[in-house]
PDB file of C-alpha atoms in Angstrom:
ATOM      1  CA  UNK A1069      91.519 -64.325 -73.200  1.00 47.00           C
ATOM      2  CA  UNK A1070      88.792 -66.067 -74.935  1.00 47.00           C
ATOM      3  CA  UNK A1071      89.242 -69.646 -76.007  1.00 48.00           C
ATOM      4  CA  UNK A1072      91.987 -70.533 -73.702  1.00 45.00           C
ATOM      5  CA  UNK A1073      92.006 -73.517 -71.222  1.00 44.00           C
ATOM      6  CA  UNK A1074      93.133 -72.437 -67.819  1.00 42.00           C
ATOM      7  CA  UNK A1075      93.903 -74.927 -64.897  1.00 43.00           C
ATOM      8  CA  UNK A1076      90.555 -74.798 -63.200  1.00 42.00           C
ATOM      9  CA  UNK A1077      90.954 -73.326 -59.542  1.00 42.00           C
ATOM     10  CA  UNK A1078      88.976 -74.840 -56.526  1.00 42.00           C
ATOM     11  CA  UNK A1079      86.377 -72.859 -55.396  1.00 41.00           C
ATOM     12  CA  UNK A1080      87.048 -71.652 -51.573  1.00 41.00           C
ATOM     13  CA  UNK A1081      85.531 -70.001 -49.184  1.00 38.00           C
ATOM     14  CA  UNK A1082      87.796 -66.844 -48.549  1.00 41.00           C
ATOM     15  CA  UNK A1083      86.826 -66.505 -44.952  1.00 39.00           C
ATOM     16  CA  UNK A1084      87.788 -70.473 -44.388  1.00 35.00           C
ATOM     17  CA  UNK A1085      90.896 -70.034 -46.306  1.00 36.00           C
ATOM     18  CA  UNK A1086      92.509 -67.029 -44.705  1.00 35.00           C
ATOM     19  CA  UNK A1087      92.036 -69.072 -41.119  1.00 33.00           C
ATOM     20  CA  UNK A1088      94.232 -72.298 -43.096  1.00 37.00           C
ATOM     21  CA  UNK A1089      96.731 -70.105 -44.464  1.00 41.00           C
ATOM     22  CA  UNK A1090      98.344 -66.848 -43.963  1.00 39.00           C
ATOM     23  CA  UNK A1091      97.382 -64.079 -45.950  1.00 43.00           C
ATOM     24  CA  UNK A1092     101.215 -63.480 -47.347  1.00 49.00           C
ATOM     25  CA  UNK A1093     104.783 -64.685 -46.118  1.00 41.00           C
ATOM     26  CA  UNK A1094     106.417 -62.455 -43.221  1.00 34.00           C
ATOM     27  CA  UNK A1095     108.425 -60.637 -45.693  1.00 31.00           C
ATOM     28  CA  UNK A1096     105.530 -59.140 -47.090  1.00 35.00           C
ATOM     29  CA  UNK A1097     104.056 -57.683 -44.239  1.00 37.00           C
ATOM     30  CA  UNK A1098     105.221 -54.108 -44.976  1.00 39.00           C
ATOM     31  CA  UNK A1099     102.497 -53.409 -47.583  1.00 39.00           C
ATOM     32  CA  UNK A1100     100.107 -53.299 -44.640  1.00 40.00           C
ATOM     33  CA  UNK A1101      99.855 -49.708 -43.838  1.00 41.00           C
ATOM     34  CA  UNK A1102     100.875 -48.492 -46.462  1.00 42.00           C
ATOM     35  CA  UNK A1103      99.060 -46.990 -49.735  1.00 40.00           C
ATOM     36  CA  UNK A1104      96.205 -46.399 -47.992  1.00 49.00           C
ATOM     37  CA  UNK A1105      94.625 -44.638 -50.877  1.00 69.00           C
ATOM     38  CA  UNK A1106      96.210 -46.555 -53.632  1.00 92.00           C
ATOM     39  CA  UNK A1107      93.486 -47.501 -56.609  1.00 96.00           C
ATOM     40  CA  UNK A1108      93.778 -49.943 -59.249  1.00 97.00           C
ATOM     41  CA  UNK A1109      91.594 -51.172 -62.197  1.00 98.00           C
ATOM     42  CA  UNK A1110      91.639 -54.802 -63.277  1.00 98.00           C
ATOM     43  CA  UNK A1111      91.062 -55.094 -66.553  1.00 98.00           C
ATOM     44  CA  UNK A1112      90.085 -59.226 -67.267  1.00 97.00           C
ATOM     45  CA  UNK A1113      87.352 -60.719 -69.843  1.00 96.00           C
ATOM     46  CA  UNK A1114      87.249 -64.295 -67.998  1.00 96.00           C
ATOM     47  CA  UNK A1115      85.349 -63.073 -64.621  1.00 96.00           C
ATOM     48  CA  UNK A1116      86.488 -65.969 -62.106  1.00 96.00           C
ATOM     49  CA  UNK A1117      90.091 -64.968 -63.013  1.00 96.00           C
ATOM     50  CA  UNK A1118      89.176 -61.617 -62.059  1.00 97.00           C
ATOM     51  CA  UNK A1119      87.184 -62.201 -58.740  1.00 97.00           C
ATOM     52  CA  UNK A1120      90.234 -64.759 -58.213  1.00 96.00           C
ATOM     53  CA  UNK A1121      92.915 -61.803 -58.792  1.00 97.00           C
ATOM     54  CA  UNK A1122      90.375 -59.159 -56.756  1.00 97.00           C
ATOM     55  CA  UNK A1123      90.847 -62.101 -53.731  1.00 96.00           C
ATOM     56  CA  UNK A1124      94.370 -62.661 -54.013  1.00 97.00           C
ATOM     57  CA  UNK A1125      94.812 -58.667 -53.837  1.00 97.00           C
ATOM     58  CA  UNK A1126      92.429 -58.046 -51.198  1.00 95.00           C
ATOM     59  CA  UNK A1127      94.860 -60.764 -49.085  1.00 95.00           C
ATOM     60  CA  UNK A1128      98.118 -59.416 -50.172  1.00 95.00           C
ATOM     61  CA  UNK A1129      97.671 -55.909 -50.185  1.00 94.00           C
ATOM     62  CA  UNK A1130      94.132 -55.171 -48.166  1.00 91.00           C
ATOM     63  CA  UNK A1131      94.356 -50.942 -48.510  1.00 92.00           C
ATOM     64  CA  UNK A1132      94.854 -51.545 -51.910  1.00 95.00           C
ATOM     65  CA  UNK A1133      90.697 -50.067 -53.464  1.00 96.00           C
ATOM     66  CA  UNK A1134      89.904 -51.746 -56.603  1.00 97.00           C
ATOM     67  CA  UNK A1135      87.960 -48.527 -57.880  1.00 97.00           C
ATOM     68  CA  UNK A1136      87.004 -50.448 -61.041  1.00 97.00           C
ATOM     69  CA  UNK A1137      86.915 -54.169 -62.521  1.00 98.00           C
ATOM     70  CA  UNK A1138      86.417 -53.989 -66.743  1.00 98.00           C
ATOM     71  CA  UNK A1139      85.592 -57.204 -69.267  1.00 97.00           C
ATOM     72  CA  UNK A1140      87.551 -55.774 -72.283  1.00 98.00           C
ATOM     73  CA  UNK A1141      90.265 -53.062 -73.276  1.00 97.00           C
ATOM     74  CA  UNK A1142      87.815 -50.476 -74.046  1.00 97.00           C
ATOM     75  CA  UNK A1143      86.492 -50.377 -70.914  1.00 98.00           C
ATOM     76  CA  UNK A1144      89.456 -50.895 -69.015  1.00 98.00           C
ATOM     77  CA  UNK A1145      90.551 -47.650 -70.616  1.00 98.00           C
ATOM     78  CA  UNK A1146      87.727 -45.320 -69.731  1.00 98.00           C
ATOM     79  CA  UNK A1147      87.658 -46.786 -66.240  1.00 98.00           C
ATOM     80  CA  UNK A1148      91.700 -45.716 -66.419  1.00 98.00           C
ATOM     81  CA  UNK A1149      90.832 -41.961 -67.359  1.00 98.00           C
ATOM     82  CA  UNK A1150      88.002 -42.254 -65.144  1.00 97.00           C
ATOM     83  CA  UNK A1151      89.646 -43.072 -61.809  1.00 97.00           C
ATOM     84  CA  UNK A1152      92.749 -41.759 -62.701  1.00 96.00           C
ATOM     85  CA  UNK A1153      94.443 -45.115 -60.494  1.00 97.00           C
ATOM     86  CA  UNK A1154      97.698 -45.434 -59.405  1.00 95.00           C
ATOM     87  CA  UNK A1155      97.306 -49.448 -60.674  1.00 96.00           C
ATOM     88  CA  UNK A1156      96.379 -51.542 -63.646  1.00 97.00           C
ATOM     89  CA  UNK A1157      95.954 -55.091 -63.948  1.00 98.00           C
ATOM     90  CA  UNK A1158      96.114 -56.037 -67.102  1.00 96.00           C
ATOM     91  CA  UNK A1159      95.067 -59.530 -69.118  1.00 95.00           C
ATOM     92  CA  UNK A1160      96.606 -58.703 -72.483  1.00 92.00           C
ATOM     93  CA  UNK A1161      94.082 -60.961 -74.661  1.00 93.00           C
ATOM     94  CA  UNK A1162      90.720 -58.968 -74.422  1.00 95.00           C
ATOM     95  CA  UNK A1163      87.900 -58.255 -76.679  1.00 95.00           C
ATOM     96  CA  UNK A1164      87.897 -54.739 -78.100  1.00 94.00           C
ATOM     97  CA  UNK A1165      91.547 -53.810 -77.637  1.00 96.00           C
ATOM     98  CA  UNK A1166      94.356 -55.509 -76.019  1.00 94.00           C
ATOM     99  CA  UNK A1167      96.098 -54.914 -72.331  1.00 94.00           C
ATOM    100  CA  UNK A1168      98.885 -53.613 -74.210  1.00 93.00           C
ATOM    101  CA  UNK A1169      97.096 -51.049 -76.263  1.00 95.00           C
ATOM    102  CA  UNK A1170      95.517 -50.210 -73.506  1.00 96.00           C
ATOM    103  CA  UNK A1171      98.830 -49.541 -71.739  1.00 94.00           C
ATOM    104  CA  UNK A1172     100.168 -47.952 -74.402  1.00 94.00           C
ATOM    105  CA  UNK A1173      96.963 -45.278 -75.177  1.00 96.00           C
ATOM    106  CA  UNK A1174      96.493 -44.730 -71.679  1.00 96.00           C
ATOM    107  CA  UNK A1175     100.472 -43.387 -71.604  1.00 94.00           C
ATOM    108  CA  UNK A1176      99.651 -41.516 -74.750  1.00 96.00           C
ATOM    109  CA  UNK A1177      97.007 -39.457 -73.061  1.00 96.00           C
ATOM    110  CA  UNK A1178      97.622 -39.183 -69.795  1.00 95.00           C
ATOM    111  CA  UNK A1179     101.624 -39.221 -69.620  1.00 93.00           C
ATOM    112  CA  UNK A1180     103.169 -39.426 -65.962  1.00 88.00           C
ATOM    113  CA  UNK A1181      99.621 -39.521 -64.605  1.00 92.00           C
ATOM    114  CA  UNK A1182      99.204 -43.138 -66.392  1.00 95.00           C
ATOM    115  CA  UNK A1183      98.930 -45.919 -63.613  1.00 95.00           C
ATOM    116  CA  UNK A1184     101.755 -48.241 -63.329  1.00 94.00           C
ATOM    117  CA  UNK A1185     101.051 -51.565 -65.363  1.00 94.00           C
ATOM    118  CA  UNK A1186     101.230 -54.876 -64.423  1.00 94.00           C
ATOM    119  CA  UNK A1187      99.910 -57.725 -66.959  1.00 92.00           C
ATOM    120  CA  UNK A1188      98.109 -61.214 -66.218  1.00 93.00           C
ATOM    121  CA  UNK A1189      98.431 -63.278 -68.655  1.00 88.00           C
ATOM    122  CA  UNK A1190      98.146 -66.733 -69.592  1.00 86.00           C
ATOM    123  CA  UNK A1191     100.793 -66.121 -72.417  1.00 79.00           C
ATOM    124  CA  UNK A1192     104.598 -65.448 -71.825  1.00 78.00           C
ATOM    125  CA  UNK A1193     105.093 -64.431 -75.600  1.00 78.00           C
ATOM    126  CA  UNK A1194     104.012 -60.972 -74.883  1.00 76.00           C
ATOM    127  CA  UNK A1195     106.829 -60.157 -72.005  1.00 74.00           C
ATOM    128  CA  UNK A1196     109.259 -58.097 -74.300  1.00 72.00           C
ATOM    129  CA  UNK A1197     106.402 -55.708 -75.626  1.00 74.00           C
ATOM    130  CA  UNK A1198     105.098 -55.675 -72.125  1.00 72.00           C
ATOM    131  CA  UNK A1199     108.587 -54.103 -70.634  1.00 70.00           C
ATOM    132  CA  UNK A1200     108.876 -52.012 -73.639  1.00 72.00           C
ATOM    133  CA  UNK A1201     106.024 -50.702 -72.517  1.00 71.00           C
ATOM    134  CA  UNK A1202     107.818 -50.250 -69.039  1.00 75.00           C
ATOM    135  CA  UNK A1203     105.538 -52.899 -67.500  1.00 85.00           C
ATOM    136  CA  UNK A1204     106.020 -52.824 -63.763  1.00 88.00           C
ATOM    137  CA  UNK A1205     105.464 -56.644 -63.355  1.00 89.00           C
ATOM    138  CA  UNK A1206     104.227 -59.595 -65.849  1.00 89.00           C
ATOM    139  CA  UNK A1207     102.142 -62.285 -64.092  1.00 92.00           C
ATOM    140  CA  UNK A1208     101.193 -65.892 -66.162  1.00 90.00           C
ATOM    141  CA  UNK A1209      98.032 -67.302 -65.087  1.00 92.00           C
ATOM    142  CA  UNK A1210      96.695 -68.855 -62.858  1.00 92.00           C
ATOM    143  CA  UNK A1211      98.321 -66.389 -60.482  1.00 94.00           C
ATOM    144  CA  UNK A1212      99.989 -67.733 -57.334  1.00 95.00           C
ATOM    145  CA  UNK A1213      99.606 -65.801 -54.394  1.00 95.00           C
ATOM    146  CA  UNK A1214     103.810 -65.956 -53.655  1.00 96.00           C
ATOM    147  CA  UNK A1215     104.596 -64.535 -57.165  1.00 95.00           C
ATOM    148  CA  UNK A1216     101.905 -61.634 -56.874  1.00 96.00           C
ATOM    149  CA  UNK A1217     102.967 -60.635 -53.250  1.00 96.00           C
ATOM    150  CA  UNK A1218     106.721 -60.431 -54.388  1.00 95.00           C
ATOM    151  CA  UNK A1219     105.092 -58.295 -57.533  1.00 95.00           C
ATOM    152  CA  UNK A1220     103.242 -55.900 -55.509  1.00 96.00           C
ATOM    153  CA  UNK A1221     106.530 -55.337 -53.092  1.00 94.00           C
ATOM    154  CA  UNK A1222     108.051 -53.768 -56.040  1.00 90.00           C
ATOM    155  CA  UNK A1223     104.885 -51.961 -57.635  1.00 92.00           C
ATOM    156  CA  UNK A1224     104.860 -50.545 -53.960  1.00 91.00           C
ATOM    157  CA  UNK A1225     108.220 -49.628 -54.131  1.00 89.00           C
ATOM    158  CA  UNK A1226     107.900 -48.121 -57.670  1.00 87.00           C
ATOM    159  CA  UNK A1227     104.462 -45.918 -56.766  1.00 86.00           C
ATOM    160  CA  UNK A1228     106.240 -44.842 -53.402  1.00 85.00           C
ATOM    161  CA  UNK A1229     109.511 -43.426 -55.609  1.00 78.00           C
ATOM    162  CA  UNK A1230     109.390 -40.340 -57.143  1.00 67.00           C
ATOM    163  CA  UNK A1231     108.901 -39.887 -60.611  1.00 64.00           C
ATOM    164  CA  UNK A1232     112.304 -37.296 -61.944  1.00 63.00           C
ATOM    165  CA  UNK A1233     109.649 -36.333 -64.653  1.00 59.00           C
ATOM    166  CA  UNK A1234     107.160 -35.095 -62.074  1.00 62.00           C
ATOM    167  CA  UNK A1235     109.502 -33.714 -59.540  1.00 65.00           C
ATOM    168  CA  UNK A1236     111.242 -31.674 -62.536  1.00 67.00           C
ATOM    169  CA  UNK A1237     108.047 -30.253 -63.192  1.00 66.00           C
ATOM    170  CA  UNK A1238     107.468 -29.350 -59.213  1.00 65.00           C
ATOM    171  CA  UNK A1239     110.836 -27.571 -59.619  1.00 70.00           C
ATOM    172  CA  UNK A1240     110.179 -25.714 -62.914  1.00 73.00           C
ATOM    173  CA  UNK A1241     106.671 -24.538 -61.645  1.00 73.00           C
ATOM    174  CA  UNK A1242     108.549 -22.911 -58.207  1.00 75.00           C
ATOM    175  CA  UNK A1243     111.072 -21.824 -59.919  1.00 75.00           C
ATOM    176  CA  UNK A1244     108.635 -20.064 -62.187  1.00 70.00           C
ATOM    177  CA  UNK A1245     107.077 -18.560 -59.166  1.00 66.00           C
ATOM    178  CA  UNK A1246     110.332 -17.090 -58.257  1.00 60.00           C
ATOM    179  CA  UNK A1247     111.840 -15.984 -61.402  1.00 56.00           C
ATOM    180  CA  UNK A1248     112.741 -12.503 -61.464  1.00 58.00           C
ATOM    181  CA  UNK A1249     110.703  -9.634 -61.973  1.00 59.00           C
ATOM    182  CA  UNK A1250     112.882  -7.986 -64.790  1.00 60.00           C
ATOM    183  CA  UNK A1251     114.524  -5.618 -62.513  1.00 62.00           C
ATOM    184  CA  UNK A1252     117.936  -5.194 -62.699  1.00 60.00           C
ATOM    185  CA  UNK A1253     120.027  -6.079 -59.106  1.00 58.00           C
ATOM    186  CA  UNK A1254     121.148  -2.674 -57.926  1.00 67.00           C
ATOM    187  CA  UNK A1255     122.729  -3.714 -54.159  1.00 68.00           C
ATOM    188  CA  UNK A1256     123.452  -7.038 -52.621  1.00 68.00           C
ATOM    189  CA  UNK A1257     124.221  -6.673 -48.664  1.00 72.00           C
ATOM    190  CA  UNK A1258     126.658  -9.060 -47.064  1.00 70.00           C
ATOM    191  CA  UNK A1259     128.141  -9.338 -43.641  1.00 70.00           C
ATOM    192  CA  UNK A1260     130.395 -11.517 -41.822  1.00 72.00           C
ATOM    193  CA  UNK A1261     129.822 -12.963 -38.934  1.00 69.00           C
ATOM    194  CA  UNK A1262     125.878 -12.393 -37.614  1.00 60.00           C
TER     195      UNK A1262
END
């Protein structure tokens, strides 16, 4: 958010650091393959912390598209309903509405299809609204790239699991397909044996 002093990161070259350190521990090497056409928004007004975040991703999660970055919540939102991601990163202090709001009116209109949430913020105050809100992760700034690897194993695990909701509605929608014609059953055939 606005008018908040964040530790100030060094500025690296990407290329030099990925050759000093590995991208991710061992244990989080599963993500590779895997997603390959997951999308996510970030949603960030400060736009180091969001080419930092886009870096950190890109390292921890590489199939992982960022099909939109936005400034504020308004923004963030359209590019939500727009590219319809499986992914939002959310700062929850923006200009025009908040990363919460924007959680919570982009579950209001587009239900199970609403991308699974995960907040940056530089303020831990907001965690309780944030899992009300059924927040898959909460990250405090400045990000470090241990705690958002372990986050993304279980937003991984949470896009790759089956929503009930959504496979209820699978069901109904076959079962629709088969229901009966009106016709009364007038013989059933059974046999034993072949």
């Amino acid at each position: 958010g606005r008018g908040v002093k964040f530790r100030e990161l060094p500025l690296v070259n990407p290329a030099v650091e990925r050759l000093q350190d590995p991208p991710c521990p061992e244990v989080f090497e599963d993500l590779h393959g895997v997603g390959l056409h997951h999308r996510a928004v970030i949603a960030e007004d400060e736009p180091l912390l969001a080419e930092s975040l886009k870096l950190l991703l890109a390292e921890c999660w590489s199939e992982l598209r960022i099909a939109a970055v936005a400034s504020n919540g308004l923004a963030a939102l359209a590019a939500i309903e727009r590219e319809q991601p499986e992914v939002a990163f959310l700062d929850i202090k923006m200009p025009g509405m908040s990363g919460l709001d924007v959680a919570a009116e982009a579950f209001e209109r587009l239900g199970d299809a609403a991308p699974a949430c995960v907040f940056v913020t530089a303020y831990d105050e907001f965690a309780l609204r944030a899992f009300d809100l059924a927040a898959a992760d909460y990250l405090l700034k400045p990000v470090a790239k241990e705690r958002l690897a372990r986050a993304l194993v279980r937003l991984r695990e949470r896009i790759a699991r089956p929503d009930a909701a959504v496979v209820t509605a699978q069901l109904r929608t076959l079962l629709g397909a088969a229901a009966p014609t009106g016709e009364a059953l007038r013989q059933i055939r059974a046999s034993v044996g072949g």
